[in-house]
JSON list of C-alpha atoms and ligand atoms in Angstrom, two decimals:
[
{"chain": "E", "resi": 240, "resn": "MET", "atom": "CA", "xyz": [5.04, 166.72, 191.54]},
{"chain": "E", "resi": 241, "resn": "SER", "atom": "CA", "xyz": [6.61, 165.84, 188.22]},
{"chain": "E", "resi": 242, "resn": "THR", "atom": "CA", "xyz": [10.30, 165.15, 188.40]},
{"chain": "E", "resi": 243, "resn": "LEU", "atom": "CA", "xyz": [10.73, 164.90, 184.63]},
{"chain": "E", "resi": 244, "resn": "LEU", "atom": "CA", "xyz": [13.14, 167.76, 184.38]},
{"chain": "E", "resi": 245, "resn": "SER", "atom": "CA", "xyz": [15.14, 168.51, 181.27]},
{"chain": "E", "resi": 246, "resn": "GLN", "atom": "CA", "xyz": [18.88, 167.97, 181.12]},
{"chain": "E", "resi": 247, "resn": "GLU", "atom": "CA", "xyz": [19.19, 171.69, 180.47]},
{"chain": "E", "resi": 248, "resn": "THR", "atom": "CA", "xyz": [17.38, 172.52, 183.72]},
{"chain": "E", "resi": 249, "resn": "LEU", "atom": "CA", "xyz": [19.51, 170.06, 185.70]},
{"chain": "E", "resi": 250, "resn": "ASN", "atom": "CA", "xyz": [22.69, 171.46, 184.16]},
{"chain": "E", "resi": 251, "resn": "ALA", "atom": "CA", "xyz": [21.61, 174.98, 185.11]},
{"chain": "E", "resi": 252, "resn": "LEU", "atom": "CA", "xyz": [20.99, 173.80, 188.68]},
{"chain": "E", "resi": 253, "resn": "ALA", "atom": "CA", "xyz": [24.43, 172.16, 188.89]},
{"chain": "E", "resi": 254, "resn": "GLU", "atom": "CA", "xyz": [26.02, 175.32, 187.51]},
{"chain": "E", "resi": 255, "resn": "ALA", "atom": "CA", "xyz": [24.17, 177.47, 190.06]},
{"chain": "E", "resi": 256, "resn": "ALA", "atom": "CA", "xyz": [25.49, 175.23, 192.88]},
{"chain": "E", "resi": 257, "resn": "ALA", "atom": "CA", "xyz": [29.05, 175.55, 191.53]},
{"chain": "E", "resi": 258, "resn": "GLU", "atom": "CA", "xyz": [28.66, 179.32, 191.37]},
{"chain": "E", "resi": 259, "resn": "ALA", "atom": "CA", "xyz": [27.26, 179.49, 194.92]},
{"chain": "E", "resi": 260, "resn": "LYS", "atom": "CA", "xyz": [30.31, 177.62, 196.23]},
{"chain": "E", "resi": 261, "resn": "ARG", "atom": "CA", "xyz": [32.38, 180.71, 195.42]},
{"chain": "E", "resi": 262, "resn": "HIS", "atom": "CA", "xyz": [30.62, 182.56, 198.26]},
{"chain": "E", "resi": 263, "resn": "SER", "atom": "CA", "xyz": [31.45, 179.91, 200.88]},
{"chain": "E", "resi": 264, "resn": "TYR", "atom": "CA", "xyz": [32.40, 181.30, 204.29]},
{"chain": "E", "resi": 265, "resn": "SER", "atom": "CA", "xyz": [34.58, 178.44, 205.53]},
{"chain": "E", "resi": 266, "resn": "PRO", "atom": "CA", "xyz": [37.69, 179.83, 207.28]},
{"chain": "E", "resi": 267, "resn": "TYR", "atom": "CA", "xyz": [37.79, 176.88, 209.71]},
{"chain": "E", "resi": 268, "resn": "SER", "atom": "CA", "xyz": [37.36, 173.80, 207.50]},
{"chain": "E", "resi": 269, "resn": "HIS", "atom": "CA", "xyz": [38.46, 175.42, 204.23]},
{"chain": "E", "resi": 270, "resn": "PHE", "atom": "CA", "xyz": [35.91, 173.12, 202.60]},
{"chain": "E", "resi": 271, "resn": "LYS", "atom": "CA", "xyz": [33.74, 175.04, 200.17]},
{"chain": "E", "resi": 272, "resn": "VAL", "atom": "CA", "xyz": [30.22, 173.89, 199.39]},
{"chain": "E", "resi": 273, "resn": "GLY", "atom": "CA", "xyz": [27.49, 175.41, 197.24]},
{"chain": "E", "resi": 274, "resn": "ALA", "atom": "CA", "xyz": [23.93, 174.25, 196.76]},
{"chain": "E", "resi": 275, "resn": "ALA", "atom": "CA", "xyz": [20.99, 175.11, 194.54]},
{"chain": "E", "resi": 276, "resn": "VAL", "atom": "CA", "xyz": [17.35, 174.11, 194.74]},
{"chain": "E", "resi": 277, "resn": "LEU", "atom": "CA", "xyz": [14.71, 174.24, 192.04]},
{"chain": "E", "resi": 278, "resn": "THR", "atom": "CA", "xyz": [11.24, 175.37, 193.08]},
{"chain": "E", "resi": 279, "resn": "ASP", "atom": "CA", "xyz": [8.04, 173.84, 191.70]},
{"chain": "E", "resi": 280, "resn": "ASP", "atom": "CA", "xyz": [7.63, 176.89, 189.44]},
{"chain": "E", "resi": 281, "resn": "GLY", "atom": "CA", "xyz": [11.15, 176.72, 188.03]},
{"chain": "E", "resi": 282, "resn": "LYS", "atom": "CA", "xyz": [13.00, 179.26, 190.17]},
{"chain": "E", "resi": 283, "resn": "ILE", "atom": "CA", "xyz": [16.51, 178.55, 191.47]},
{"chain": "E", "resi": 284, "resn": "TYR", "atom": "CA", "xyz": [17.64, 179.46, 194.99]},
{"chain": "E", "resi": 285, "resn": "THR", "atom": "CA", "xyz": [21.25, 179.03, 196.05]},
{"chain": "E", "resi": 286, "resn": "GLY", "atom": "CA", "xyz": [23.10, 178.74, 199.33]},
{"chain": "E", "resi": 287, "resn": "THR", "atom": "CA", "xyz": [26.60, 178.15, 200.62]},
{"chain": "E", "resi": 288, "resn": "ASN", "atom": "CA", "xyz": [28.12, 176.81, 203.82]},
{"chain": "E", "resi": 289, "resn": "ILE", "atom": "CA", "xyz": [28.51, 179.47, 206.51]},
{"chain": "E", "resi": 290, "resn": "GLU", "atom": "CA", "xyz": [30.82, 178.62, 209.39]},
{"chain": "E", "resi": 291, "resn": "ASN", "atom": "CA", "xyz": [31.27, 180.21, 212.80]},
{"chain": "E", "resi": 292, "resn": "ALA", "atom": "CA", "xyz": [34.07, 180.49, 215.40]},
{"chain": "E", "resi": 293, "resn": "SER", "atom": "CA", "xyz": [31.65, 178.51, 217.56]},
{"chain": "E", "resi": 294, "resn": "TYR", "atom": "CA", "xyz": [31.91, 175.57, 215.16]},
{"chain": "E", "resi": 295, "resn": "GLY", "atom": "CA", "xyz": [28.56, 173.97, 215.95]},
{"chain": "E", "resi": 296, "resn": "LEU", "atom": "CA", "xyz": [26.70, 176.99, 214.62]},
{"chain": "E", "resi": 297, "resn": "THR", "atom": "CA", "xyz": [27.87, 176.24, 211.09]},
{"chain": "E", "resi": 298, "resn": "VAL", "atom": "CA", "xyz": [25.06, 175.77, 208.58]},
{"chain": "E", "resi": 299, "resn": "CYS", "atom": "CA", "xyz": [25.54, 173.65, 205.46]},
{"chain": "E", "resi": 300, "resn": "ALA", "atom": "CA", "xyz": [25.06, 174.94, 201.93]},
{"chain": "E", "resi": 301, "resn": "GLU", "atom": "CA", "xyz": [22.07, 172.66, 201.29]},
{"chain": "E", "resi": 302, "resn": "ARG", "atom": "CA", "xyz": [20.09, 173.90, 204.27]},
{"chain": "E", "resi": 303, "resn": "ASN", "atom": "CA", "xyz": [20.89, 177.53, 203.51]},
{"chain": "E", "resi": 304, "resn": "ALA", "atom": "CA", "xyz": [19.57, 177.09, 199.95]},
{"chain": "E", "resi": 305, "resn": "ILE", "atom": "CA", "xyz": [16.44, 175.24, 201.12]},
{"chain": "E", "resi": 306, "resn": "PHE", "atom": "CA", "xyz": [15.70, 177.77, 203.86]},
{"chain": "E", "resi": 307, "resn": "LYS", "atom": "CA", "xyz": [15.99, 180.69, 201.44]},
{"chain": "E", "resi": 308, "resn": "ALA", "atom": "CA", "xyz": [13.36, 179.12, 199.17]},
{"chain": "E", "resi": 309, "resn": "VAL", "atom": "CA", "xyz": [11.08, 178.08, 202.03]},
{"chain": "E", "resi": 310, "resn": "GLY", "atom": "CA", "xyz": [11.46, 181.53, 203.62]},
{"chain": "E", "resi": 311, "resn": "ASP", "atom": "CA", "xyz": [10.16, 183.00, 200.37]},
{"chain": "E", "resi": 312, "resn": "GLY", "atom": "CA", "xyz": [7.05, 180.84, 200.60]},
{"chain": "E", "resi": 313, "resn": "TYR", "atom": "CA", "xyz": [8.00, 177.72, 198.64]},
{"chain": "E", "resi": 314, "resn": "ARG", "atom": "CA", "xyz": [7.03, 174.38, 200.19]},
{"chain": "E", "resi": 315, "resn": "LYS", "atom": "CA", "xyz": [7.81, 171.93, 197.38]},
{"chain": "E", "resi": 316, "resn": "LEU", "atom": "CA", "xyz": [11.26, 171.74, 195.86]},
{"chain": "E", "resi": 317, "resn": "ALA", "atom": "CA", "xyz": [11.69, 169.77, 192.62]},
{"chain": "E", "resi": 318, "resn": "ALA", "atom": "CA", "xyz": [15.45, 169.11, 192.71]},
{"chain": "E", "resi": 319, "resn": "LEU", "atom": "CA", "xyz": [18.65, 169.94, 194.54]},
{"chain": "E", "resi": 320, "resn": "ALA", "atom": "CA", "xyz": [22.27, 170.16, 193.43]},
{"chain": "E", "resi": 321, "resn": "VAL", "atom": "CA", "xyz": [25.22, 170.32, 195.79]},
{"chain": "E", "resi": 322, "resn": "CYS", "atom": "CA", "xyz": [28.75, 171.19, 194.69]},
{"chain": "E", "resi": 323, "resn": "THR", "atom": "CA", "xyz": [31.88, 170.65, 196.78]},
{"chain": "E", "resi": 324, "resn": "ASP", "atom": "CA", "xyz": [35.61, 170.86, 196.44]},
{"chain": "E", "resi": 325, "resn": "PRO", "atom": "CA", "xyz": [37.00, 167.38, 195.68]},
{"chain": "E", "resi": 326, "resn": "VAL", "atom": "CA", "xyz": [37.03, 165.11, 198.73]},
{"chain": "E", "resi": 327, "resn": "PRO", "atom": "CA", "xyz": [39.68, 162.43, 199.40]},
{"chain": "E", "resi": 328, "resn": "GLY", "atom": "CA", "xyz": [38.93, 159.09, 197.75]},
{"chain": "E", "resi": 329, "resn": "ASP", "atom": "CA", "xyz": [36.57, 159.21, 194.79]},
{"chain": "E", "resi": 330, "resn": "GLY", "atom": "CA", "xyz": [36.49, 163.01, 194.94]},
{"chain": "E", "resi": 331, "resn": "LEU", "atom": "CA", "xyz": [32.72, 163.26, 195.33]},
{"chain": "E", "resi": 332, "resn": "GLY", "atom": "CA", "xyz": [30.86, 164.72, 198.27]},
{"chain": "E", "resi": 333, "resn": "SER", "atom": "CA", "xyz": [27.65, 163.57, 199.92]},
{"chain": "E", "resi": 334, "resn": "PRO", "atom": "CA", "xyz": [25.03, 165.56, 201.83]},
{"chain": "E", "resi": 335, "resn": "CYS", "atom": "CA", "xyz": [25.16, 165.27, 205.61]},
{"chain": "E", "resi": 336, "resn": "GLY", "atom": "CA", "xyz": [22.40, 163.55, 207.57]},
{"chain": "E", "resi": 337, "resn": "ALA", "atom": "CA", "xyz": [20.88, 166.78, 208.90]},
{"chain": "E", "resi": 338, "resn": "CYS", "atom": "CA", "xyz": [20.50, 168.14, 205.37]},
{"chain": "E", "resi": 339, "resn": "ARG", "atom": "CA", "xyz": [18.96, 164.86, 204.16]},
{"chain": "E", "resi": 340, "resn": "GLN", "atom": "CA", "xyz": [16.31, 165.17, 206.86]},
{"chain": "E", "resi": 341, "resn": "VAL", "atom": "CA", "xyz": [15.56, 168.78, 205.87]},
{"chain": "E", "resi": 342, "resn": "MET", "atom": "CA", "xyz": [15.37, 167.75, 202.18]},
{"chain": "E", "resi": 343, "resn": "THR", "atom": "CA", "xyz": [12.83, 165.08, 203.18]},
{"chain": "E", "resi": 344, "resn": "GLU", "atom": "CA", "xyz": [10.57, 167.81, 204.56]},
{"chain": "E", "resi": 345, "resn": "PHE", "atom": "CA", "xyz": [10.36, 169.70, 201.25]},
{"chain": "E", "resi": 346, "resn": "MET", "atom": "CA", "xyz": [11.24, 167.23, 198.48]},
{"chain": "E", "resi": 347, "resn": "GLU", "atom": "CA", "xyz": [9.64, 164.07, 197.11]},
{"chain": "E", "resi": 348, "resn": "GLN", "atom": "CA", "xyz": [11.59, 160.84, 197.44]},
{"chain": "E", "resi": 349, "resn": "ASP", "atom": "CA", "xyz": [12.08, 160.68, 193.66]},
{"chain": "E", "resi": 350, "resn": "ALA", "atom": "CA", "xyz": [13.33, 164.27, 193.34]},
{"chain": "E", "resi": 351, "resn": "PRO", "atom": "CA", "xyz": [16.68, 164.49, 191.51]},
{"chain": "E", "resi": 352, "resn": "LEU", "atom": "CA", "xyz": [19.70, 165.07, 193.73]},
{"chain": "E", "resi": 353, "resn": "LEU", "atom": "CA", "xyz": [22.87, 165.99, 191.86]},
{"chain": "E", "resi": 354, "resn": "VAL", "atom": "CA", "xyz": [26.27, 165.83, 193.48]},
{"chain": "E", "resi": 355, "resn": "VAL", "atom": "CA", "xyz": [28.97, 167.84, 191.71]},
{"chain": "E", "resi": 356, "resn": "SER", "atom": "CA", "xyz": [32.62, 168.32, 192.51]},
{"chain": "E", "resi": 357, "resn": "VAL", "atom": "CA", "xyz": [34.90, 170.90, 190.97]},
{"chain": "E", "resi": 358, "resn": "LYS", "atom": "CA", "xyz": [38.69, 170.54, 190.88]},
{"chain": "E", "resi": 359, "resn": "ALA", "atom": "CA", "xyz": [41.02, 173.54, 191.13]},
{"chain": "E", "resi": 360, "resn": "ASP", "atom": "CA", "xyz": [41.43, 173.51, 187.33]},
{"chain": "E", "resi": 361, "resn": "GLY", "atom": "CA", "xyz": [37.65, 173.74, 186.91]},
{"chain": "E", "resi": 362, "resn": "GLN", "atom": "CA", "xyz": [37.15, 170.09, 185.88]},
{"chain": "E", "resi": 363, "resn": "ARG", "atom": "CA", "xyz": [33.74, 168.88, 187.02]},
{"chain": "E", "resi": 364, "resn": "SER", "atom": "CA", "xyz": [32.53, 165.44, 188.09]},
{"chain": "E", "resi": 365, "resn": "ILE", "atom": "CA", "xyz": [28.83, 164.86, 188.61]},
{"chain": "E", "resi": 366, "resn": "TYR", "atom": "CA", "xyz": [26.56, 162.05, 189.68]},
{"chain": "E", "resi": 367, "resn": "ALA", "atom": "CA", "xyz": [22.80, 162.13, 189.57]},
{"chain": "E", "resi": 368, "resn": "LYS", "atom": "CA", "xyz": [20.68, 160.27, 192.09]},
{"chain": "E", "resi": 369, "resn": "GLN", "atom": "CA", "xyz": [17.35, 160.76, 193.79]},
{"chain": "E", "resi": 370, "resn": "LEU", "atom": "CA", "xyz": [16.64, 161.81, 197.36]},
{"chain": "E", "resi": 371, "resn": "LYS", "atom": "CA", "xyz": [15.59, 158.24, 198.22]},
{"chain": "E", "resi": 372, "resn": "ASP", "atom": "CA", "xyz": [19.10, 156.98, 197.41]},
{"chain": "E", "resi": 373, "resn": "PHE", "atom": "CA", "xyz": [20.47, 159.13, 200.22]},
{"chain": "E", "resi": 374, "resn": "MET", "atom": "CA", "xyz": [17.49, 158.89, 202.58]},
{"chain": "E", "resi": 375, "resn": "PRO", "atom": "CA", "xyz": [15.87, 155.47, 202.11]},
{"chain": "E", "resi": 376, "resn": "TYR", "atom": "CA", "xyz": [13.96, 155.21, 205.42]},
{"chain": "E", "resi": 377, "resn": "PRO", "atom": "CA", "xyz": [12.84, 158.78, 206.08]},
{"chain": "E", "resi": 378, "resn": "PHE", "atom": "CA", "xyz": [11.22, 160.07, 209.21]},
{"chain": "E", "resi": 379, "resn": "ASN", "atom": "CA", "xyz": [8.28, 162.00, 207.81]},
{"chain": "E", "resi": 380, "resn": "LYS", "atom": "CA", "xyz": [5.62, 164.37, 208.99]},
{"chain": "E", "resi": 381, "resn": "LEU", "atom": "CA", "xyz": [3.41, 162.89, 211.70]},
{"chain": "X", "resi": 44, "resn": "LIG", "atom": "N1", "xyz": [29.07, 170.96, 204.62]},
{"chain": "X", "resi": 44, "resn": "LIG", "atom": "C1", "xyz": [28.07, 171.36, 203.79]},
{"chain": "X", "resi": 44, "resn": "LIG", "atom": "O1", "xyz": [27.90, 172.55, 203.52]},
{"chain": "X", "resi": 44, "resn": "LIG", "atom": "N2", "xyz": [27.24, 170.40, 203.28]},
{"chain": "X", "resi": 44, "resn": "LIG", "atom": "C2", "xyz": [27.37, 169.07, 203.52]},
{"chain": "X", "resi": 44, "resn": "LIG", "atom": "O2", "xyz": [26.55, 168.29, 203.05]},
{"chain": "X", "resi": 44, "resn": "LIG", "atom": "C3", "xyz": [28.49, 168.57, 204.30]},
{"chain": "X", "resi": 44, "resn": "LIG", "atom": "C4", "xyz": [29.28, 169.59, 205.02]},
{"chain": "X", "resi": 44, "resn": "LIG", "atom": "C5", "xyz": [29.98, 171.98, 205.15]},
{"chain": "X", "resi": 44, "resn": "LIG", "atom": "C6", "xyz": [29.84, 172.26, 206.62]},
{"chain": "X", "resi": 44, "resn": "LIG", "atom": "C7", "xyz": [31.21, 172.79, 206.96]},
{"chain": "X", "resi": 44, "resn": "LIG", "atom": "O3", "xyz": [31.24, 174.18, 206.69]},
{"chain": "X", "resi": 44, "resn": "LIG", "atom": "C8", "xyz": [32.13, 172.09, 206.00]},
{"chain": "X", "resi": 44, "resn": "LIG", "atom": "O4", "xyz": [31.31, 171.57, 204.95]},
{"chain": "X", "resi": 44, "resn": "LIG", "atom": "C9", "xyz": [32.94, 170.96, 206.61]},
{"chain": "X", "resi": 44, "resn": "LIG", "atom": "O5", "xyz": [32.13, 170.06, 207.27]}
]
């Protein structure tokens, strides 16, 4: 699958992830996350983190976005953006290991992976990588 996506498309994906973060259900961690995936035919699906009083049942924003797209029949996702509140340190988030494994199932290693953070005043920071930067030695389909 081609991963030559326009800057406009990637910006739209990052913006969709930032928008999805507004729907976060995170009364326990108070850490809001939004994610957006791009399908191979150019559609965007979003997801947010959904927590539970039984903490271990929480599902991350990335997996919720991926599962929405896959549940609609998509099997190849061209890019993913994740947007978090600022985190201590450099302010940027990073997808958890479980989400990286799920991304590996439906995305090529060279698929763009954008990490965005939004401060309270709306200021955005963004870094663009590829899935392989986060998941260099993937366990793949048998
Ligand atoms: N979270 C995500 O949604 N994505 C990640 O990649 C890391 C963590 C959520 C899960 C939980 O609701 C909150 O962030 C704190 O861990």
